Amino acid sequence: MASGTKLVLGFETSSGRSMTLTYNHARPSSSLANVKALMNGIITNGSIFTSVPAVAKSAKEVTTTESVYDLDE
């Protein structure tokens, strides 16, 4: 059985549109302070994006689990 964790960050851009950034292979159970610091850093350095993130709106951790079935039995 395999599992993985993604960090999904939601922003509002400088033009008022929604923007989502997803980071695969995130560290499970990151602290709130670390997530806020990451989002603030993205906003501070947002000029690297075509749509500049201006406001942090949401953050969530998504954990998936995978089960493989042996069909030869």
CSV table of N, CA, C and O in Angstrom, one decimal:
chain,number,residue,atom,x,y,z
A,1,MET,N,0.8,-1.2,0.0
A,1,MET,CA,0.0,0.0,0.0
A,1,MET,C,0.9,1.2,0.0
A,1,MET,O,1.8,1.4,0.8
A,2,ALA,N,0.6,2.1,-0.9
A,2,ALA,CA,1.4,3.4,-1.0
A,2,ALA,C,0.5,4.6,-0.6
A,2,ALA,O,-0.7,4.5,-0.7
A,3,SER,N,1.1,5.6,-0.2
A,3,SER,CA,0.3,6.8,0.1
A,3,SER,C,1.1,8.0,-0.2
A,3,SER,O,2.3,8.0,-0.4
A,4,GLY,N,0.5,9.2,-0.4
A,4,GLY,CA,1.1,10.4,-0.7
A,4,GLY,C,0.4,11.6,-0.2
A,4,GLY,O,-0.8,11.5,0.1
A,5,THR,N,1.1,12.7,0.0
A,5,THR,CA,0.5,13.9,0.6
A,5,THR,C,0.8,15.0,-0.4
A,5,THR,O,1.9,15.2,-0.9
A,6,LYS,N,-0.2,15.8,-0.7
A,6,LYS,CA,-0.1,17.0,-1.5
A,6,LYS,C,-0.5,18.2,-0.6
A,6,LYS,O,-1.4,18.1,0.3
A,7,LEU,N,0.1,19.3,-0.9
A,7,LEU,CA,-0.2,20.6,-0.2
A,7,LEU,C,-0.9,21.5,-1.3
A,7,LEU,O,-0.3,21.7,-2.3
A,8,VAL,N,-2.2,21.9,-1.0
A,8,VAL,CA,-2.9,22.6,-2.0
A,8,VAL,C,-3.2,24.0,-1.4
A,8,VAL,O,-3.8,24.2,-0.4
A,9,LEU,N,-2.6,25.0,-2.1
A,9,LEU,CA,-2.7,26.4,-1.6
A,9,LEU,C,-3.6,27.2,-2.5
A,9,LEU,O,-3.4,27.2,-3.7
A,10,GLY,N,-4.5,28.0,-1.9
A,10,GLY,CA,-5.4,28.8,-2.7
A,10,GLY,C,-5.1,30.3,-2.5
A,10,GLY,O,-4.9,30.7,-1.4
A,11,PHE,N,-5.1,31.0,-3.6
A,11,PHE,CA,-4.8,32.5,-3.5
A,11,PHE,C,-5.8,33.2,-4.4
A,11,PHE,O,-6.5,32.7,-5.2
A,12,GLU,N,-5.8,34.5,-4.1
A,12,GLU,CA,-6.5,35.5,-5.0
A,12,GLU,C,-5.4,36.3,-5.7
A,12,GLU,O,-4.5,36.7,-5.0
A,13,THR,N,-5.5,36.4,-7.0
A,13,THR,CA,-4.5,37.1,-7.7
A,13,THR,C,-4.7,38.7,-7.6
A,13,THR,O,-5.8,39.1,-7.1
A,14,SER,N,-3.8,39.4,-8.1
A,14,SER,CA,-3.9,40.9,-8.1
A,14,SER,C,-5.0,41.4,-9.0
A,14,SER,O,-5.5,42.5,-8.8
A,15,SER,N,-5.5,40.5,-9.9
A,15,SER,CA,-6.6,40.9,-10.7
A,15,SER,C,-7.9,40.4,-10.2
A,15,SER,O,-9.0,40.5,-10.9
A,16,GLY,N,-7.9,39.8,-9.0
A,16,GLY,CA,-9.1,39.3,-8.4
A,16,GLY,C,-9.6,37.9,-8.7
A,16,GLY,O,-10.6,37.4,-8.3
A,17,ARG,N,-8.8,37.1,-9.5
A,17,ARG,CA,-9.1,35.8,-9.9
A,17,ARG,C,-8.6,34.8,-8.8
A,17,ARG,O,-7.6,35.1,-8.1
A,18,SER,N,-9.1,33.6,-8.9
A,18,SER,CA,-8.6,32.5,-8.0
A,18,SER,C,-7.4,31.8,-8.6
A,18,SER,O,-7.4,31.7,-9.8
A,19,MET,N,-6.5,31.4,-7.8
A,19,MET,CA,-5.3,30.7,-8.2
A,19,MET,C,-5.0,29.6,-7.2
A,19,MET,O,-5.1,29.8,-6.0
A,20,THR,N,-4.7,28.4,-7.7
A,20,THR,CA,-4.3,27.3,-6.9
A,20,THR,C,-3.0,26.8,-7.2
A,20,THR,O,-2.6,26.6,-8.4
A,21,LEU,N,-2.1,26.6,-6.2
A,21,LEU,CA,-0.8,25.9,-6.4
A,21,LEU,C,-0.8,24.6,-5.6
A,21,LEU,O,-1.2,24.6,-4.5
A,22,THR,N,-0.4,23.6,-6.3
A,22,THR,CA,-0.4,22.2,-5.7
A,22,THR,C,1.1,21.7,-5.6
A,22,THR,O,1.7,21.7,-6.7
A,23,TYR,N,1.5,21.3,-4.5
A,23,TYR,CA,2.8,20.7,-4.3
A,23,TYR,C,2.7,19.3,-3.9
A,23,TYR,O,2.2,18.9,-2.8
A,24,ASN,N,3.2,18.4,-4.8
A,24,ASN,CA,3.2,17.0,-4.5
A,24,ASN,C,4.3,16.6,-3.6
A,24,ASN,O,5.3,17.4,-3.5
A,25,HIS,N,4.2,15.5,-2.9
A,25,HIS,CA,5.2,15.0,-2.0
A,25,HIS,C,5.5,15.9,-0.9
A,25,HIS,O,6.7,16.1,-0.5
A,26,ALA,N,4.5,16.6,-0.4
A,26,ALA,CA,4.6,17.5,0.8
A,26,ALA,C,4.9,16.7,2.0
A,26,ALA,O,4.5,15.6,2.2
A,27,ARG,N,5.5,17.4,3.0
A,27,ARG,CA,5.7,16.8,4.3
A,27,ARG,C,4.4,16.7,5.0
A,27,ARG,O,3.7,17.7,5.2
A,28,PRO,N,4.0,15.5,5.4
A,28,PRO,CA,2.7,15.4,6.1
A,28,PRO,C,2.7,16.2,7.5
A,28,PRO,O,3.7,16.3,8.1
A,29,SER,N,1.6,16.7,7.8
A,29,SER,CA,1.4,17.4,9.1
A,29,SER,C,2.3,18.6,9.2
A,29,SER,O,2.9,18.7,10.3
A,30,SER,N,2.5,19.4,8.2
A,30,SER,CA,3.2,20.6,8.4
A,30,SER,C,2.5,21.6,9.4
A,30,SER,O,1.3,21.5,9.5
A,31,SER,N,3.3,22.4,10.1
A,31,SER,CA,2.7,23.3,11.0
A,31,SER,C,2.0,24.4,10.3
A,31,SER,O,2.4,24.8,9.2
A,32,LEU,N,1.0,25.0,11.0
A,32,LEU,CA,0.3,26.2,10.5
A,32,LEU,C,1.3,27.3,10.2
A,32,LEU,O,1.2,28.0,9.2
A,33,ALA,N,2.3,27.5,11.1
A,33,ALA,CA,3.2,28.6,11.0
A,33,ALA,C,4.1,28.4,9.7
A,33,ALA,O,4.3,29.3,9.0
A,34,ASN,N,4.4,27.1,9.4
A,34,ASN,CA,5.2,26.8,8.2
A,34,ASN,C,4.4,27.1,6.9
A,34,ASN,O,4.9,27.6,5.9
A,35,VAL,N,3.1,26.7,6.9
A,35,VAL,CA,2.3,26.9,5.8
A,35,VAL,C,2.0,28.4,5.5
A,35,VAL,O,2.1,28.9,4.4
A,36,LYS,N,1.8,29.2,6.6
A,36,LYS,CA,1.6,30.6,6.5
A,36,LYS,C,2.9,31.3,6.0
A,36,LYS,O,2.8,32.2,5.1
A,37,ALA,N,4.0,30.8,6.5
A,37,ALA,CA,5.3,31.4,6.0
A,37,ALA,C,5.5,31.1,4.5
A,37,ALA,O,6.0,32.0,3.8
A,38,LEU,N,5.2,29.9,4.1
A,38,LEU,CA,5.3,29.6,2.7
A,38,LEU,C,4.4,30.4,1.8
A,38,LEU,O,4.9,31.0,0.8
A,39,MET,N,3.2,30.6,2.2
A,39,MET,CA,2.2,31.4,1.5
A,39,MET,C,2.6,32.9,1.4
A,39,MET,O,2.5,33.5,0.4
A,40,ASN,N,3.1,33.4,2.5
A,40,ASN,CA,3.6,34.8,2.6
A,40,ASN,C,4.8,35.0,1.6
A,40,ASN,O,4.9,36.0,1.0
A,41,GLY,N,5.7,34.0,1.6
A,41,GLY,CA,6.9,34.0,0.7
A,41,GLY,C,6.4,34.0,-0.7
A,41,GLY,O,7.0,34.7,-1.6
A,42,ILE,N,5.4,33.2,-1.1
A,42,ILE,CA,4.9,33.1,-2.4
A,42,ILE,C,4.3,34.5,-2.8
A,42,ILE,O,4.6,35.0,-3.9
A,43,ILE,N,3.6,35.1,-1.9
A,43,ILE,CA,3.0,36.4,-2.2
A,43,ILE,C,4.1,37.5,-2.4
A,43,ILE,O,4.1,38.3,-3.3
A,44,THR,N,5.1,37.4,-1.5
A,44,THR,CA,6.2,38.4,-1.5
A,44,THR,C,7.0,38.3,-2.8
A,44,THR,O,7.4,39.3,-3.4
A,45,ASN,N,7.2,37.1,-3.3
A,45,ASN,CA,8.0,36.9,-4.5
A,45,ASN,C,7.1,36.5,-5.7
A,45,ASN,O,7.5,35.9,-6.7
A,46,GLY,N,5.8,37.0,-5.7
A,46,GLY,CA,4.8,36.6,-6.7
A,46,GLY,C,5.1,37.1,-8.1
A,46,GLY,O,4.4,36.6,-9.0
A,47,SER,N,6.0,38.0,-8.3
A,47,SER,CA,6.3,38.5,-9.6
A,47,SER,C,6.8,37.4,-10.6
A,47,SER,O,6.8,37.6,-11.8
A,48,ILE,N,7.2,36.3,-10.0
A,48,ILE,CA,7.7,35.2,-10.9
A,48,ILE,C,6.6,34.5,-11.6
A,48,ILE,O,6.8,33.7,-12.5
A,49,PHE,N,5.3,34.7,-11.2
A,49,PHE,CA,4.1,34.1,-11.8
A,49,PHE,C,3.5,35.0,-12.8
A,49,PHE,O,3.6,36.2,-12.7
A,50,THR,N,2.9,34.4,-13.8
A,50,THR,CA,2.1,35.2,-14.8
A,50,THR,C,1.0,35.9,-14.1
A,50,THR,O,0.8,37.1,-14.3
A,51,SER,N,0.2,35.2,-13.3
A,51,SER,CA,-0.8,35.8,-12.5
A,51,SER,C,-0.3,35.9,-11.1
A,51,SER,O,0.0,34.9,-10.4
A,52,VAL,N,-0.1,37.1,-10.6
A,52,VAL,CA,0.6,37.3,-9.3
A,52,VAL,C,-0.4,37.1,-8.2
A,52,VAL,O,-1.4,37.7,-8.1
A,53,PRO,N,0.0,36.1,-7.3
A,53,PRO,CA,-0.9,35.9,-6.1
A,53,PRO,C,-0.7,37.1,-5.1
A,53,PRO,O,0.4,37.5,-4.8
A,54,ALA,N,-1.9,37.6,-4.7
A,54,ALA,CA,-1.9,38.7,-3.8
A,54,ALA,C,-2.4,38.5,-2.4
A,54,ALA,O,-2.0,39.1,-1.4
A,55,VAL,N,-3.4,37.5,-2.3
A,55,VAL,CA,-4.0,37.3,-1.0
A,55,VAL,C,-4.1,35.7,-0.8
A,55,VAL,O,-4.5,35.0,-1.6
A,56,ALA,N,-3.6,35.3,0.4
A,56,ALA,CA,-3.7,33.9,0.8
A,56,ALA,C,-5.2,33.6,1.2
A,56,ALA,O,-5.7,34.3,2.0
A,57,LYS,N,-5.8,32.6,0.5
A,57,LYS,CA,-7.2,32.3,0.8
A,57,LYS,C,-7.5,31.0,1.5
A,57,LYS,O,-8.3,30.9,2.4
A,58,SER,N,-6.7,30.0,1.2
A,58,SER,CA,-6.9,28.6,1.8
A,58,SER,C,-5.7,27.8,1.6
A,58,SER,O,-4.8,28.0,0.8
A,59,ALA,N,-5.6,26.8,2.5
A,59,ALA,CA,-4.5,25.8,2.5
A,59,ALA,C,-5.1,24.5,3.0
A,59,ALA,O,-5.8,24.5,4.0
A,60,LYS,N,-4.7,23.4,2.3
A,60,LYS,CA,-5.1,22.1,2.8
A,60,LYS,C,-4.1,21.1,2.4
A,60,LYS,O,-3.4,21.2,1.4
A,61,GLU,N,-4.1,20.0,3.2
A,61,GLU,CA,-3.2,18.9,3.0
A,61,GLU,C,-4.1,17.7,2.5
A,61,GLU,O,-5.1,17.4,3.1
A,62,VAL,N,-3.8,17.1,1.4
A,62,VAL,CA,-4.6,16.1,0.8
A,62,VAL,C,-3.7,14.8,0.8
A,62,VAL,O,-2.7,14.8,0.2
A,63,THR,N,-4.2,13.8,1.5
A,63,THR,CA,-3.5,12.5,1.6
A,63,THR,C,-4.2,11.5,0.9
A,63,THR,O,-5.4,11.3,1.0
A,64,THR,N,-3.5,10.8,0.0
A,64,THR,CA,-4.1,9.7,-0.8
A,64,THR,C,-3.5,8.4,-0.4
A,64,THR,O,-2.3,8.3,-0.1
A,65,THR,N,-4.3,7.3,-0.6
A,65,THR,CA,-3.8,6.0,-0.3
A,65,THR,C,-4.1,5.1,-1.5
A,65,THR,O,-5.1,5.2,-2.1
A,66,GLU,N,-3.1,4.2,-1.8
A,66,GLU,CA,-3.3,3.3,-3.0
A,66,GLU,C,-3.1,1.9,-2.5
A,66,GLU,O,-2.2,1.6,-1.7
A,67,SER,N,-4.0,1.0,-2.9
A,67,SER,CA,-4.0,-0.4,-2.6
A,67,SER,C,-3.9,-1.1,-4.0
A,67,SER,O,-4.6,-0.9,-4.9
A,68,VAL,N,-2.9,-2.1,-4.0
A,68,VAL,CA,-2.8,-2.9,-5.2
A,68,VAL,C,-3.3,-4.3,-4.9
A,68,VAL,O,-2.9,-4.9,-3.9
A,69,TYR,N,-4.1,-4.8,-5.8
A,69,TYR,CA,-4.7,-6.1,-5.7
A,69,TYR,C,-3.9,-7.1,-6.6
A,69,TYR,O,-3.7,-6.9,-7.7
A,70,ASP,N,-3.6,-8.3,-6.0
A,70,ASP,CA,-2.9,-9.3,-6.8
A,70,ASP,C,-4.0,-10.1,-7.5
A,70,ASP,O,-4.7,-10.9,-6.8
A,71,LEU,N,-4.2,-10.0,-8.7
A,71,LEU,CA,-5.2,-10.7,-9.5
A,71,LEU,C,-4.8,-12.1,-9.9
A,71,LEU,O,-5.7,-12.8,-10.4
A,72,ASP,N,-3.6,-12.5,-9.6
A,72,ASP,CA,-3.2,-13.9,-10.0
A,72,ASP,C,-3.6,-14.9,-8.9
A,72,ASP,O,-3.4,-16.1,-9.2
A,73,GLU,N,-4.1,-14.5,-7.8
A,73,GLU,CA,-4.5,-15.5,-6.8
A,73,GLU,C,-5.9,-16.0,-7.0
A,73,GLU,O,-6.8,-15.5,-7.5
